[in-house]
PDB file of C-alpha atoms in Angstrom:
ATOM      1  CA  MET A   4      84.093 195.925 -43.736  1.00 44.00           C
ATOM      2  CA  ASN A   5      83.945 192.763 -40.923  1.00 43.00           C
ATOM      3  CA  PRO A   6      83.085 189.479 -43.214  1.00 51.00           C
ATOM      4  CA  ALA A   7      82.585 186.591 -40.950  1.00 60.00           C
ATOM      5  CA  ASN A   8      86.479 184.654 -42.724  1.00 81.00           C
ATOM      6  CA  GLU A   9      88.279 188.682 -43.160  1.00 84.00           C
ATOM      7  CA  LEU A  10      92.085 186.777 -42.455  1.00 87.00           C
ATOM      8  CA  GLY A  11      91.095 183.264 -45.001  1.00 88.00           C
ATOM      9  CA  SER A  12      90.118 186.121 -47.835  1.00 88.00           C
ATOM     10  CA  PHE A  13      93.207 187.958 -47.409  1.00 88.00           C
ATOM     11  CA  LEU A  14      95.455 185.393 -47.369  1.00 91.00           C
ATOM     12  CA  MET A  15      93.686 183.868 -50.268  1.00 90.00           C
ATOM     13  CA  SER A  16      94.216 187.338 -52.285  1.00 89.00           C
ATOM     14  CA  ARG A  17      97.778 187.215 -51.561  1.00 88.00           C
ATOM     15  CA  ARG A  18      98.340 183.642 -52.110  1.00 90.00           C
ATOM     16  CA  ALA A  19      96.844 184.582 -56.318  1.00 89.00           C
ATOM     17  CA  ARG A  20      99.797 186.767 -56.148  1.00 88.00           C
ATOM     18  CA  VAL A  21     103.034 184.994 -56.179  1.00 90.00           C
ATOM     19  CA  THR A  22     103.424 182.806 -59.329  1.00 88.00           C
ATOM     20  CA  PRO A  23     105.370 179.453 -59.010  1.00 88.00           C
ATOM     21  CA  ALA A  24     108.206 181.194 -61.005  1.00 86.00           C
ATOM     22  CA  ALA A  25     108.623 183.527 -57.760  1.00 87.00           C
ATOM     23  CA  ALA A  26     108.410 180.825 -55.326  1.00 86.00           C
ATOM     24  CA  GLY A  27     111.460 178.942 -56.772  1.00 86.00           C
ATOM     25  CA  ILE A  28     108.803 176.361 -58.518  1.00 85.00           C
ATOM     26  CA  PRO A  29     109.068 174.584 -61.559  1.00 83.00           C
ATOM     27  CA  VAL A  30     105.794 174.269 -63.319  1.00 79.00           C
ATOM     28  CA  VAL A  31     104.652 171.165 -65.358  1.00 75.00           C
ATOM     29  CA  GLY A  32     101.228 170.943 -67.519  1.00 74.00           C
ATOM     30  CA  ARG A  33      98.760 173.153 -66.920  1.00 79.00           C
ATOM     31  CA  ARG A  34      98.156 175.106 -64.247  1.00 82.00           C
ATOM     32  CA  ARG A  35      94.810 176.045 -63.213  1.00 80.00           C
ATOM     33  CA  VAL A  36      95.341 177.882 -60.560  1.00 79.00           C
ATOM     34  CA  ALA A  37      97.425 182.104 -61.408  1.00 78.00           C
ATOM     35  CA  GLY A  38      99.316 182.061 -58.316  1.00 88.00           C
ATOM     36  CA  LEU A  39     100.176 179.419 -56.098  1.00 90.00           C
ATOM     37  CA  ARG A  40      97.610 176.557 -54.482  1.00 89.00           C
ATOM     38  CA  ARG A  41      97.481 175.655 -51.221  1.00 90.00           C
ATOM     39  CA  GLU A  42      99.665 172.867 -50.442  1.00 91.00           C
ATOM     40  CA  GLU A  43     102.259 174.651 -51.859  1.00 91.00           C
ATOM     41  CA  VAL A  44     101.764 177.225 -49.617  1.00 92.00           C
ATOM     42  CA  ALA A  45     101.849 175.261 -46.994  1.00 91.00           C
ATOM     43  CA  GLU A  46     104.725 173.352 -48.138  1.00 90.00           C
ATOM     44  CA  LEU A  47     106.813 176.673 -48.502  1.00 91.00           C
ATOM     45  CA  ALA A  48     105.506 177.474 -45.466  1.00 90.00           C
ATOM     46  CA  GLY A  49     106.641 174.096 -42.754  1.00 90.00           C
ATOM     47  CA  VAL A  50     102.060 173.983 -41.946  1.00 91.00           C
ATOM     48  CA  SER A  51      99.709 170.512 -43.105  1.00 91.00           C
ATOM     49  CA  VAL A  52      98.094 171.418 -45.777  1.00 91.00           C
ATOM     50  CA  VAL A  53      95.013 170.169 -43.858  1.00 91.00           C
ATOM     51  CA  TYR A  54      95.838 173.801 -41.230  1.00 91.00           C
ATOM     52  CA  TYR A  55      96.246 175.858 -43.770  1.00 91.00           C
ATOM     53  CA  THR A  56      93.329 175.238 -46.062  1.00 92.00           C
ATOM     54  CA  ARG A  57      91.445 175.201 -42.703  1.00 90.00           C
ATOM     55  CA  LEU A  58      93.192 179.311 -42.238  1.00 90.00           C
ATOM     56  CA  GLU A  59      91.575 179.945 -45.755  1.00 88.00           C
ATOM     57  CA  GLN A  60      88.311 178.771 -44.894  1.00 88.00           C
ATOM     58  CA  GLY A  61      87.912 180.628 -41.716  1.00 85.00           C
ATOM     59  CA  ARG A  62      87.944 177.166 -38.699  1.00 85.00           C
ATOM     60  CA  ALA A  63      91.266 177.823 -37.508  1.00 81.00           C
ATOM     61  CA  HIS A  64      90.767 181.196 -35.256  1.00 75.00           C
ATOM     62  CA  HIS A  65      94.394 180.889 -33.300  1.00 82.00           C
ATOM     63  CA  PRO A  66      97.704 180.859 -35.355  1.00 87.00           C
ATOM     64  CA  SER A  67     101.151 180.400 -33.404  1.00 87.00           C
ATOM     65  CA  ASP A  68     103.381 184.016 -34.355  1.00 87.00           C
ATOM     66  CA  SER A  69     105.793 181.513 -36.282  1.00 89.00           C
ATOM     67  CA  VAL A  70     102.995 180.627 -38.326  1.00 90.00           C
ATOM     68  CA  LEU A  71     102.081 183.689 -38.870  1.00 90.00           C
ATOM     69  CA  ASP A  72     105.584 184.677 -40.144  1.00 90.00           C
ATOM     70  CA  SER A  73     106.263 181.591 -42.149  1.00 90.00           C
ATOM     71  CA  LEU A  74     102.777 182.558 -43.921  1.00 91.00           C
ATOM     72  CA  ALA A  75     104.585 185.923 -44.180  1.00 90.00           C
ATOM     73  CA  ARG A  76     107.310 184.761 -45.993  1.00 91.00           C
ATOM     74  CA  VAL A  77     105.959 182.771 -48.685  1.00 91.00           C
ATOM     75  CA  LEU A  78     103.026 184.902 -49.386  1.00 91.00           C
ATOM     76  CA  ARG A  79     105.592 188.040 -49.480  1.00 91.00           C
ATOM     77  CA  LEU A  80     104.200 190.087 -47.313  1.00 90.00           C
ATOM     78  CA  ASP A  81     105.377 193.878 -46.613  1.00 87.00           C
ATOM     79  CA  ALA A  82     105.371 195.441 -42.945  1.00 84.00           C
ATOM     80  CA  ALA A  83     101.528 196.927 -42.995  1.00 83.00           C
ATOM     81  CA  GLU A  84     100.339 193.415 -44.338  1.00 87.00           C
ATOM     82  CA  ARG A  85     101.899 191.697 -42.010  1.00 88.00           C
ATOM     83  CA  ALA A  86     100.354 194.401 -39.334  1.00 86.00           C
ATOM     84  CA  HIS A  87      96.600 194.000 -41.169  1.00 86.00           C
ATOM     85  CA  VAL A  88      96.978 189.906 -40.380  1.00 88.00           C
ATOM     86  CA  ASN A  89      98.302 190.367 -36.649  1.00 86.00           C
ATOM     87  CA  ASP A  90      95.714 192.521 -36.897  1.00 82.00           C
ATOM     88  CA  LEU A  91      92.608 190.354 -37.867  1.00 84.00           C
ATOM     89  CA  VAL A  92      93.385 187.478 -36.402  1.00 86.00           C
ATOM     90  CA  HIS A  93      93.986 189.080 -32.443  1.00 78.00           C
ATOM     91  CA  ARG A  94      90.010 189.632 -32.830  1.00 69.00           C
ATOM     92  CA  HIS A  95      89.667 185.636 -32.147  1.00 56.00           C
ATOM     93  CA  ARG A  96      92.542 185.403 -29.261  1.00 55.00           C
ATOM     94  CA  PRO A  97      90.300 186.736 -26.359  1.00 49.00           C
ATOM     95  CA  GLY A  98      92.014 189.075 -24.467  1.00 47.00           C
ATOM     96  CA  ILE A  99      95.255 189.278 -26.057  1.00 43.00           C
ATOM     97  CA  ARG A 100      94.895 193.223 -27.769  1.00 45.00           C
ATOM     98  CA  GLY A 101      98.003 194.249 -30.384  1.00 44.00           C
ATOM     99  CA  ALA A 102     100.404 196.764 -28.557  1.00 39.00           C
ATOM    100  CA  ALA A 103      98.904 200.255 -30.205  1.00 42.00           C
ATOM    101  CA  ASP A 104      94.757 198.022 -30.557  1.00 46.00           C
ATOM    102  CA  PRO A 105      92.688 201.623 -30.275  1.00 46.00           C
ATOM    103  CA  ALA A 106      88.847 200.578 -27.085  1.00 43.00           C
ATOM    104  CA  PRO A 107      85.933 199.308 -30.474  1.00 46.00           C
ATOM    105  CA  ALA A 108      85.541 202.202 -31.645  1.00 44.00           C
ATOM    106  CA  ASP A 109      81.370 202.471 -31.822  1.00 44.00           C
ATOM    107  CA  ALA A 110      82.372 202.216 -27.791  1.00 40.00           C
ATOM    108  CA  ALA A 111      83.642 205.741 -27.969  1.00 42.00           C
ATOM    109  CA  ASP A 112      81.653 208.836 -26.866  1.00 39.00           C
ATOM    110  CA  PRO A 113      79.864 209.797 -30.694  1.00 41.00           C
ATOM    111  CA  ALA A 114      80.849 214.273 -29.337  1.00 37.00           C
ATOM    112  CA  LEU A 115      84.519 213.272 -29.256  1.00 41.00           C
ATOM    113  CA  ASP A 116      85.520 211.753 -32.439  1.00 54.00           C
ATOM    114  CA  GLY A 117      86.455 214.943 -33.718  1.00 57.00           C
ATOM    115  CA  TYR A 118      87.551 217.099 -31.275  1.00 66.00           C
ATOM    116  CA  VAL A 119      91.220 218.262 -31.472  1.00 71.00           C
ATOM    117  CA  ARG A 120      92.783 219.481 -28.492  1.00 71.00           C
ATOM    118  CA  ASP A 121      93.993 223.760 -29.019  1.00 76.00           C
ATOM    119  CA  GLY A 122      97.627 222.419 -28.266  1.00 72.00           C
ATOM    120  CA  LEU A 123      96.771 220.578 -32.222  1.00 74.00           C
ATOM    121  CA  ARG A 124      95.581 223.311 -33.537  1.00 77.00           C
ATOM    122  CA  ARG A 125      98.299 225.840 -32.548  1.00 80.00           C
ATOM    123  CA  LEU A 126     100.636 223.381 -33.554  1.00 79.00           C
ATOM    124  CA  LEU A 127      99.320 223.822 -37.032  1.00 79.00           C
ATOM    125  CA  ALA A 128      98.848 227.540 -37.337  1.00 76.00           C
ATOM    126  CA  ALA A 129     102.289 227.693 -36.561  1.00 77.00           C
ATOM    127  CA  VAL A 130     103.704 225.517 -39.791  1.00 80.00           C
ATOM    128  CA  GLY A 131     101.388 227.885 -41.272  1.00 77.00           C
ATOM    129  CA  ALA A 132     104.114 228.083 -43.691  1.00 87.00           C
ATOM    130  CA  VAL A 133     103.479 224.390 -45.336  1.00 92.00           C
ATOM    131  CA  PRO A 134     100.289 222.516 -45.667  1.00 94.00           C
ATOM    132  CA  ALA A 135      99.307 220.758 -42.598  1.00 93.00           C
ATOM    133  CA  TYR A 136      96.423 218.877 -41.808  1.00 92.00           C
ATOM    134  CA  VAL A 137      95.238 216.453 -38.379  1.00 91.00           C
ATOM    135  CA  LEU A 138      94.000 212.655 -39.938  1.00 92.00           C
ATOM    136  CA  GLY A 139      91.531 210.763 -38.439  1.00 91.00           C
ATOM    137  CA  PRO A 140      91.813 206.303 -39.043  1.00 91.00           C
ATOM    138  CA  ALA A 141      88.392 206.994 -41.612  1.00 92.00           C
ATOM    139  CA  MET A 142      90.733 209.971 -43.355  1.00 93.00           C
ATOM    140  CA  ASP A 143      87.801 212.672 -41.869  1.00 92.00           C
ATOM    141  CA  VAL A 144      89.953 215.330 -42.148  1.00 91.00           C
ATOM    142  CA  LEU A 145      89.645 216.781 -38.251  1.00 89.00           C
ATOM    143  CA  ASP A 146      90.962 219.714 -38.537  1.00 88.00           C
ATOM    144  CA  ALA A 147      93.819 222.096 -41.449  1.00 89.00           C
ATOM    145  CA  ASN A 148      96.128 225.609 -41.849  1.00 90.00           C
ATOM    146  CA  ASP A 149      95.138 227.540 -44.082  1.00 89.00           C
ATOM    147  CA  LEU A 150      98.040 226.232 -46.736  1.00 92.00           C
ATOM    148  CA  ALA A 151      96.232 222.913 -45.994  1.00 92.00           C
ATOM    149  CA  ARG A 152      92.093 224.361 -47.063  1.00 90.00           C
ATOM    150  CA  ALA A 153      94.062 226.022 -49.687  1.00 92.00           C
ATOM    151  CA  LEU A 154      95.962 222.872 -51.511  1.00 93.00           C
ATOM    152  CA  ILE A 155      93.708 220.387 -51.505  1.00 91.00           C
ATOM    153  CA  GLY A 156      90.506 223.329 -51.937  1.00 84.00           C
ATOM    154  CA  ALA A 157      87.623 220.441 -51.279  1.00 64.00           C
ATOM    155  CA  PRO A 158      84.682 221.109 -51.903  1.00 53.00           C
ATOM    156  CA  VAL A 159      81.966 221.209 -48.705  1.00 46.00           C
ATOM    157  CA  PRO A 160      81.694 218.534 -46.589  1.00 52.00           C
ATOM    158  CA  PRO A 161      78.276 216.456 -46.323  1.00 47.00           C
ATOM    159  CA  ALA A 162      76.187 217.618 -42.531  1.00 45.00           C
ATOM    160  CA  GLY A 163      78.932 216.597 -40.292  1.00 49.00           C
ATOM    161  CA  GLY A 164      81.141 219.704 -41.368  1.00 58.00           C
ATOM    162  CA  ARG A 165      84.671 216.749 -42.139  1.00 75.00           C
ATOM    163  CA  LEU A 166      85.900 216.132 -45.385  1.00 86.00           C
ATOM    164  CA  SER A 167      86.697 212.998 -46.220  1.00 90.00           C
ATOM    165  CA  LEU A 168      89.700 212.929 -48.458  1.00 94.00           C
ATOM    166  CA  ALA A 169      89.066 209.255 -49.124  1.00 95.00           C
ATOM    167  CA  ARG A 170      84.974 210.619 -50.227  1.00 93.00           C
ATOM    168  CA  HIS A 171      87.067 213.284 -52.055  1.00 94.00           C
ATOM    169  CA  VAL A 172      89.761 210.726 -54.161  1.00 95.00           C
ATOM    170  CA  PHE A 173      86.989 208.794 -55.555  1.00 96.00           C
ATOM    171  CA  LEU A 174      83.850 211.030 -55.916  1.00 93.00           C
ATOM    172  CA  ASP A 175      84.972 214.637 -56.159  1.00 91.00           C
ATOM    173  CA  ALA A 176      85.244 215.444 -60.277  1.00 90.00           C
ATOM    174  CA  THR A 177      88.298 217.779 -58.714  1.00 91.00           C
ATOM    175  CA  ALA A 178      90.483 214.894 -57.566  1.00 94.00           C
ATOM    176  CA  ARG A 179      90.730 213.902 -60.929  1.00 94.00           C
ATOM    177  CA  GLU A 180      92.209 216.855 -62.093  1.00 94.00           C
ATOM    178  CA  LEU A 181      94.547 218.140 -58.721  1.00 95.00           C
ATOM    179  CA  TYR A 182      96.421 215.055 -58.189  1.00 96.00           C
ATOM    180  CA  PRO A 183      97.583 214.237 -62.035  1.00 97.00           C
ATOM    181  CA  ARG A 184      98.853 210.636 -60.829  1.00 96.00           C
ATOM    182  CA  TRP A 185      94.794 209.749 -58.949  1.00 97.00           C
ATOM    183  CA  GLU A 186      95.358 206.182 -59.605  1.00 96.00           C
ATOM    184  CA  ASP A 187      98.300 206.499 -57.010  1.00 95.00           C
ATOM    185  CA  VAL A 188      96.223 208.116 -55.282  1.00 96.00           C
ATOM    186  CA  ALA A 189      92.843 205.928 -55.141  1.00 96.00           C
ATOM    187  CA  ARG A 190      94.935 203.155 -54.289  1.00 94.00           C
ATOM    188  CA  GLN A 191      97.179 204.331 -51.314  1.00 94.00           C
ATOM    189  CA  THR A 192      93.791 205.261 -50.379  1.00 96.00           C
ATOM    190  CA  VAL A 193      92.303 202.456 -50.746  1.00 95.00           C
ATOM    191  CA  GLY A 194      95.084 200.646 -48.590  1.00 93.00           C
ATOM    192  CA  PHE A 195      94.981 203.238 -45.837  1.00 93.00           C
ATOM    193  CA  LEU A 196      90.998 202.280 -45.038  1.00 94.00           C
ATOM    194  CA  ARG A 197      91.357 198.238 -45.380  1.00 92.00           C
ATOM    195  CA  PHE A 198      94.972 198.674 -43.130  1.00 90.00           C
ATOM    196  CA  SER A 199      92.630 201.005 -40.386  1.00 90.00           C
ATOM    197  CA  ALA A 200      89.268 198.335 -40.930  1.00 88.00           C
ATOM    198  CA  GLY A 201      91.703 195.745 -39.770  1.00 87.00           C
ATOM    199  CA  ARG A 202      93.037 198.047 -36.417  1.00 85.00           C
ATOM    200  CA  ARG A 203      89.541 199.009 -35.950  1.00 86.00           C
ATOM    201  CA  PRO A 204      85.986 195.975 -36.378  1.00 82.00           C
ATOM    202  CA  GLY A 205      84.364 198.372 -34.146  1.00 81.00           C
ATOM    203  CA  ASP A 206      84.181 201.505 -36.620  1.00 87.00           C
ATOM    204  CA  VAL A 207      81.316 202.640 -37.326  1.00 90.00           C
ATOM    205  CA  ARG A 208      82.612 205.930 -39.101  1.00 89.00           C
ATOM    206  CA  LEU A 209      84.660 203.796 -41.562  1.00 91.00           C
ATOM    207  CA  ALA A 210      82.154 201.067 -42.003  1.00 90.00           C
ATOM    208  CA  GLY A 211      80.404 203.885 -43.261  1.00 91.00           C
ATOM    209  CA  ILE A 212      82.454 205.259 -45.434  1.00 93.00           C
ATOM    210  CA  VAL A 213      83.250 202.270 -46.589  1.00 93.00           C
ATOM    211  CA  ALA A 214      80.644 200.634 -47.449  1.00 93.00           C
ATOM    212  CA  GLU A 215      78.995 204.179 -49.521  1.00 93.00           C
ATOM    213  CA  LEU A 216      82.540 203.750 -51.485  1.00 95.00           C
ATOM    214  CA  SER A 217      81.773 200.733 -52.688  1.00 94.00           C
ATOM    215  CA  CYS A 218      78.169 201.977 -53.321  1.00 94.00           C
ATOM    216  CA  ARG A 219      78.806 205.155 -55.163  1.00 94.00           C
ATOM    217  CA  SER A 220      82.922 203.808 -57.323  1.00 95.00           C
ATOM    218  CA  ALA A 221      83.231 200.709 -59.267  1.00 95.00           C
ATOM    219  CA  GLU A 222      86.919 201.835 -58.973  1.00 95.00           C
ATOM    220  CA  PHE A 223      86.762 201.534 -55.636  1.00 96.00           C
ATOM    221  CA  ARG A 224      84.800 198.354 -55.496  1.00 94.00           C
ATOM    222  CA  SER A 225      87.807 196.592 -57.784  1.00 93.00           C
ATOM    223  CA  LEU A 226      90.041 197.704 -55.839  1.00 93.00           C
ATOM    224  CA  TRP A 227      88.823 197.109 -52.358  1.00 92.00           C
ATOM    225  CA  ALA A 228      88.247 193.958 -53.884  1.00 90.00           C
ATOM    226  CA  ALA A 229      91.464 193.105 -54.942  1.00 89.00           C
ATOM    227  CA  GLN A 230      93.012 193.249 -50.593  1.00 88.00           C
ATOM    228  CA  GLU A 231      95.589 195.773 -50.619  1.00 85.00           C
ATOM    229  CA  VAL A 232      96.649 197.325 -48.087  1.00 88.00           C
ATOM    230  CA  GLY A 233      99.157 200.073 -47.037  1.00 82.00           C
ATOM    231  CA  LYS A 234     100.293 202.204 -44.373  1.00 77.00           C
ATOM    232  CA  GLU A 235     102.751 204.399 -46.777  1.00 81.00           C
ATOM    233  CA  PRO A 236     103.716 206.930 -43.945  1.00 87.00           C
ATOM    234  CA  TYR A 237     106.125 209.432 -46.511  1.00 90.00           C
ATOM    235  CA  GLY A 238     106.554 210.030 -50.277  1.00 92.00           C
ATOM    236  CA  THR A 239     105.478 212.286 -52.288  1.00 95.00           C
ATOM    237  CA  LYS A 240     102.771 213.331 -53.814  1.00 96.00           C
ATOM    238  CA  SER A 241     102.211 215.529 -57.379  1.00 97.00           C
ATOM    239  CA  PHE A 242      99.343 218.260 -57.133  1.00 97.00           C
ATOM    240  CA  ARG A 243      98.065 219.903 -60.547  1.00 96.00           C
ATOM    241  CA  HIS A 244      96.105 223.152 -58.217  1.00 95.00           C
ATOM    242  CA  PRO A 245      94.044 224.702 -61.043  1.00 93.00           C
ATOM    243  CA  VAL A 246      95.809 228.340 -59.850  1.00 93.00           C
ATOM    244  CA  VAL A 247      99.441 227.229 -59.313  1.00 94.00           C
ATOM    245  CA  GLY A 248     100.140 225.128 -62.255  1.00 95.00           C
ATOM    246  CA  GLY A 249     101.999 221.429 -60.990  1.00 96.00           C
ATOM    247  CA  PHE A 250     104.254 220.903 -58.408  1.00 97.00           C
ATOM    248  CA  ASP A 251     105.889 217.274 -56.022  1.00 97.00           C
ATOM    249  CA  LEU A 252     104.814 217.854 -52.252  1.00 95.00           C
ATOM    250  CA  ALA A 253     107.105 215.855 -49.684  1.00 94.00           C
ATOM    251  CA  TYR A 254     104.885 214.232 -47.461  1.00 94.00           C
ATOM    252  CA  GLU A 255     105.651 212.770 -43.498  1.00 93.00           C
ATOM    253  CA  THR A 256     103.124 210.648 -41.049  1.00 92.00           C
ATOM    254  CA  LEU A 257     103.680 211.434 -37.574  1.00 91.00           C
ATOM    255  CA  ALA A 258     101.703 209.119 -35.115  1.00 89.00           C
ATOM    256  CA  LEU A 259      99.492 211.502 -33.092  1.00 87.00           C
ATOM    257  CA  PRO A 260      99.661 210.286 -28.932  1.00 82.00           C
ATOM    258  CA  GLY A 261      96.101 209.379 -27.909  1.00 73.00           C
ATOM    259  CA  GLY A 262      95.325 206.618 -29.180  1.00 62.00           C
ATOM    260  CA  GLU A 263      93.005 207.170 -31.602  1.00 70.00           C
ATOM    261  CA  ASP A 264      95.238 206.454 -34.008  1.00 82.00           C
ATOM    262  CA  ARG A 265      95.156 210.429 -35.609  1.00 88.00           C
ATOM    263  CA  SER A 266      97.780 211.335 -37.462  1.00 91.00           C
ATOM    264  CA  LEU A 267      99.705 214.864 -38.697  1.00 92.00           C
ATOM    265  CA  VAL A 268     100.589 215.017 -41.983  1.00 94.00           C
ATOM    266  CA  VAL A 269     102.879 217.443 -43.484  1.00 94.00           C
ATOM    267  CA  PHE A 270     104.158 218.220 -46.600  1.00 95.00           C
ATOM    268  CA  THR A 271     107.338 220.073 -47.211  1.00 93.00           C
ATOM    269  CA  ALA A 272     109.074 221.459 -50.860  1.00 93.00           C
ATOM    270  CA  PRO A 273     111.320 219.125 -51.852  1.00 93.00           C
ATOM    271  CA  ASP A 274     112.924 221.451 -54.629  1.00 94.00           C
ATOM    272  CA  ALA A 275     112.393 225.684 -55.662  1.00 95.00           C
ATOM    273  CA  ARG A 276     109.446 224.570 -57.810  1.00 96.00           C
ATOM    274  CA  ALA A 277     107.806 223.409 -54.989  1.00 95.00           C
ATOM    275  CA  ASP A 278     108.784 225.925 -53.030  1.00 94.00           C
ATOM    276  CA  THR A 279     107.379 228.553 -55.478  1.00 95.00           C
ATOM    277  CA  ALA A 280     104.193 227.166 -56.087  1.00 95.00           C
ATOM    278  CA  LEU A 281     103.845 227.262 -51.511  1.00 94.00           C
ATOM    279  CA  ARG A 282     104.763 230.260 -50.974  1.00 94.00           C
ATOM    280  CA  LEU A 283     102.097 231.977 -54.307  1.00 94.00           C
ATOM    281  CA  LEU A 284     100.078 229.721 -52.477  1.00 93.00           C
ATOM    282  CA  GLY A 285      99.788 230.884 -49.116  1.00 92.00           C
ATOM    283  CA  SER A 286     100.109 234.585 -50.917  1.00 92.00           C
ATOM    284  CA  TRP A 287      96.568 233.860 -52.518  1.00 90.00           C
ATOM    285  CA  ALA A 288      95.027 232.247 -50.380  1.00 85.00           C
ATOM    286  CA  ALA A 289      95.354 235.374 -47.285  1.00 85.00           C
ATOM    287  CA  SER A 290      93.509 237.567 -51.008  1.00 83.00           C
ATOM    288  CA  ALA A 291      91.491 235.509 -51.135  1.00 72.00           C
ATOM    289  CA  ALA A 292      89.837 235.022 -47.698  1.00 62.00           C
ATOM    290  CA  PRO A 293      87.550 236.743 -45.882  1.00 57.00           C
ATOM    291  CA  ALA A 294      88.207 238.674 -43.604  1.00 48.00           C
ATOM    292  CA  GLY A 295      88.490 237.173 -40.043  1.00 45.00           C
ATOM    293  CA  GLY A 296      87.880 234.197 -42.293  1.00 50.00           C
ATOM    294  CA  PRO A 297      90.115 230.855 -42.768  1.00 48.00           C
ATOM    295  CA  ALA A 298      91.947 230.163 -46.095  1.00 50.00           C
ATOM    296  CA  ALA A 299      89.873 229.630 -49.180  1.00 49.00           C
ATOM    297  CA  SER A 300      88.553 226.319 -49.871  1.00 50.00           C
ATOM    298  CA  HIS A 301      86.185 224.275 -48.119  1.00 41.00           C
ATOM    299  CA  LEU A 302      88.041 222.236 -45.481  1.00 47.00           C
ATOM    300  CA  PRO A 303      86.482 221.745 -41.823  1.00 43.00           C
TER     301      PRO A 303
END
């Protein structure tokens, strides 16, 4: 997850994605590359070919913000990709960190890694009419309300007690039934992990998840190699629940204070079908839960 030249690899992957036609470059004869050549990127960005080559080869570690902005324009980077480039560059700038960059995760206290403060637990319970959970930077569900437990219904997590949504998407066969648009969910999952990895190069948990999925899932390996980066804080997700059927939910992801890169994810019903499904799901979860216990699922 942390190769010596991750910035160069990412720039090359984005260069290959931009066609000459999209960049306004006329094509004469046969080209050996699918996207732009290095010299074309350099000319369009207003930098020397030698300097841009050094960037891709990992021999130039301190590009200015103006150079990065020019490259982002030429390579058509979206906001998440531009932020990812910024994170990668900051790794090589001594004494400089992004405004939201956390401390290295391997320096954190492991005992506090899964801690969720009481106020957040009360908030999750208070929004019990809709699914909600607290998500960590490695896509661990650190806590969830009963409706979220019933919605995801993932299997018992491995030793450690937390459900990894990334592991759930790629290694749990039921995920392909739960998400009818599984390919979109898989792409978003990989994009989130790469974005998070750029921000937290020392996160042992995150590195372990990426290594495990790379070994166990060919689909994950393919998506990870594509260097896609994404952080979609809101949108719509489709579900096909085994109890209440198919419906769509809107979601919002809210950054939580504290500097641990944790988020509160809340789903809401955008239409009458989804509202009915959530009501039925809540009734089913309440009836299936053991007395005094959580809803019928296996989230922590």
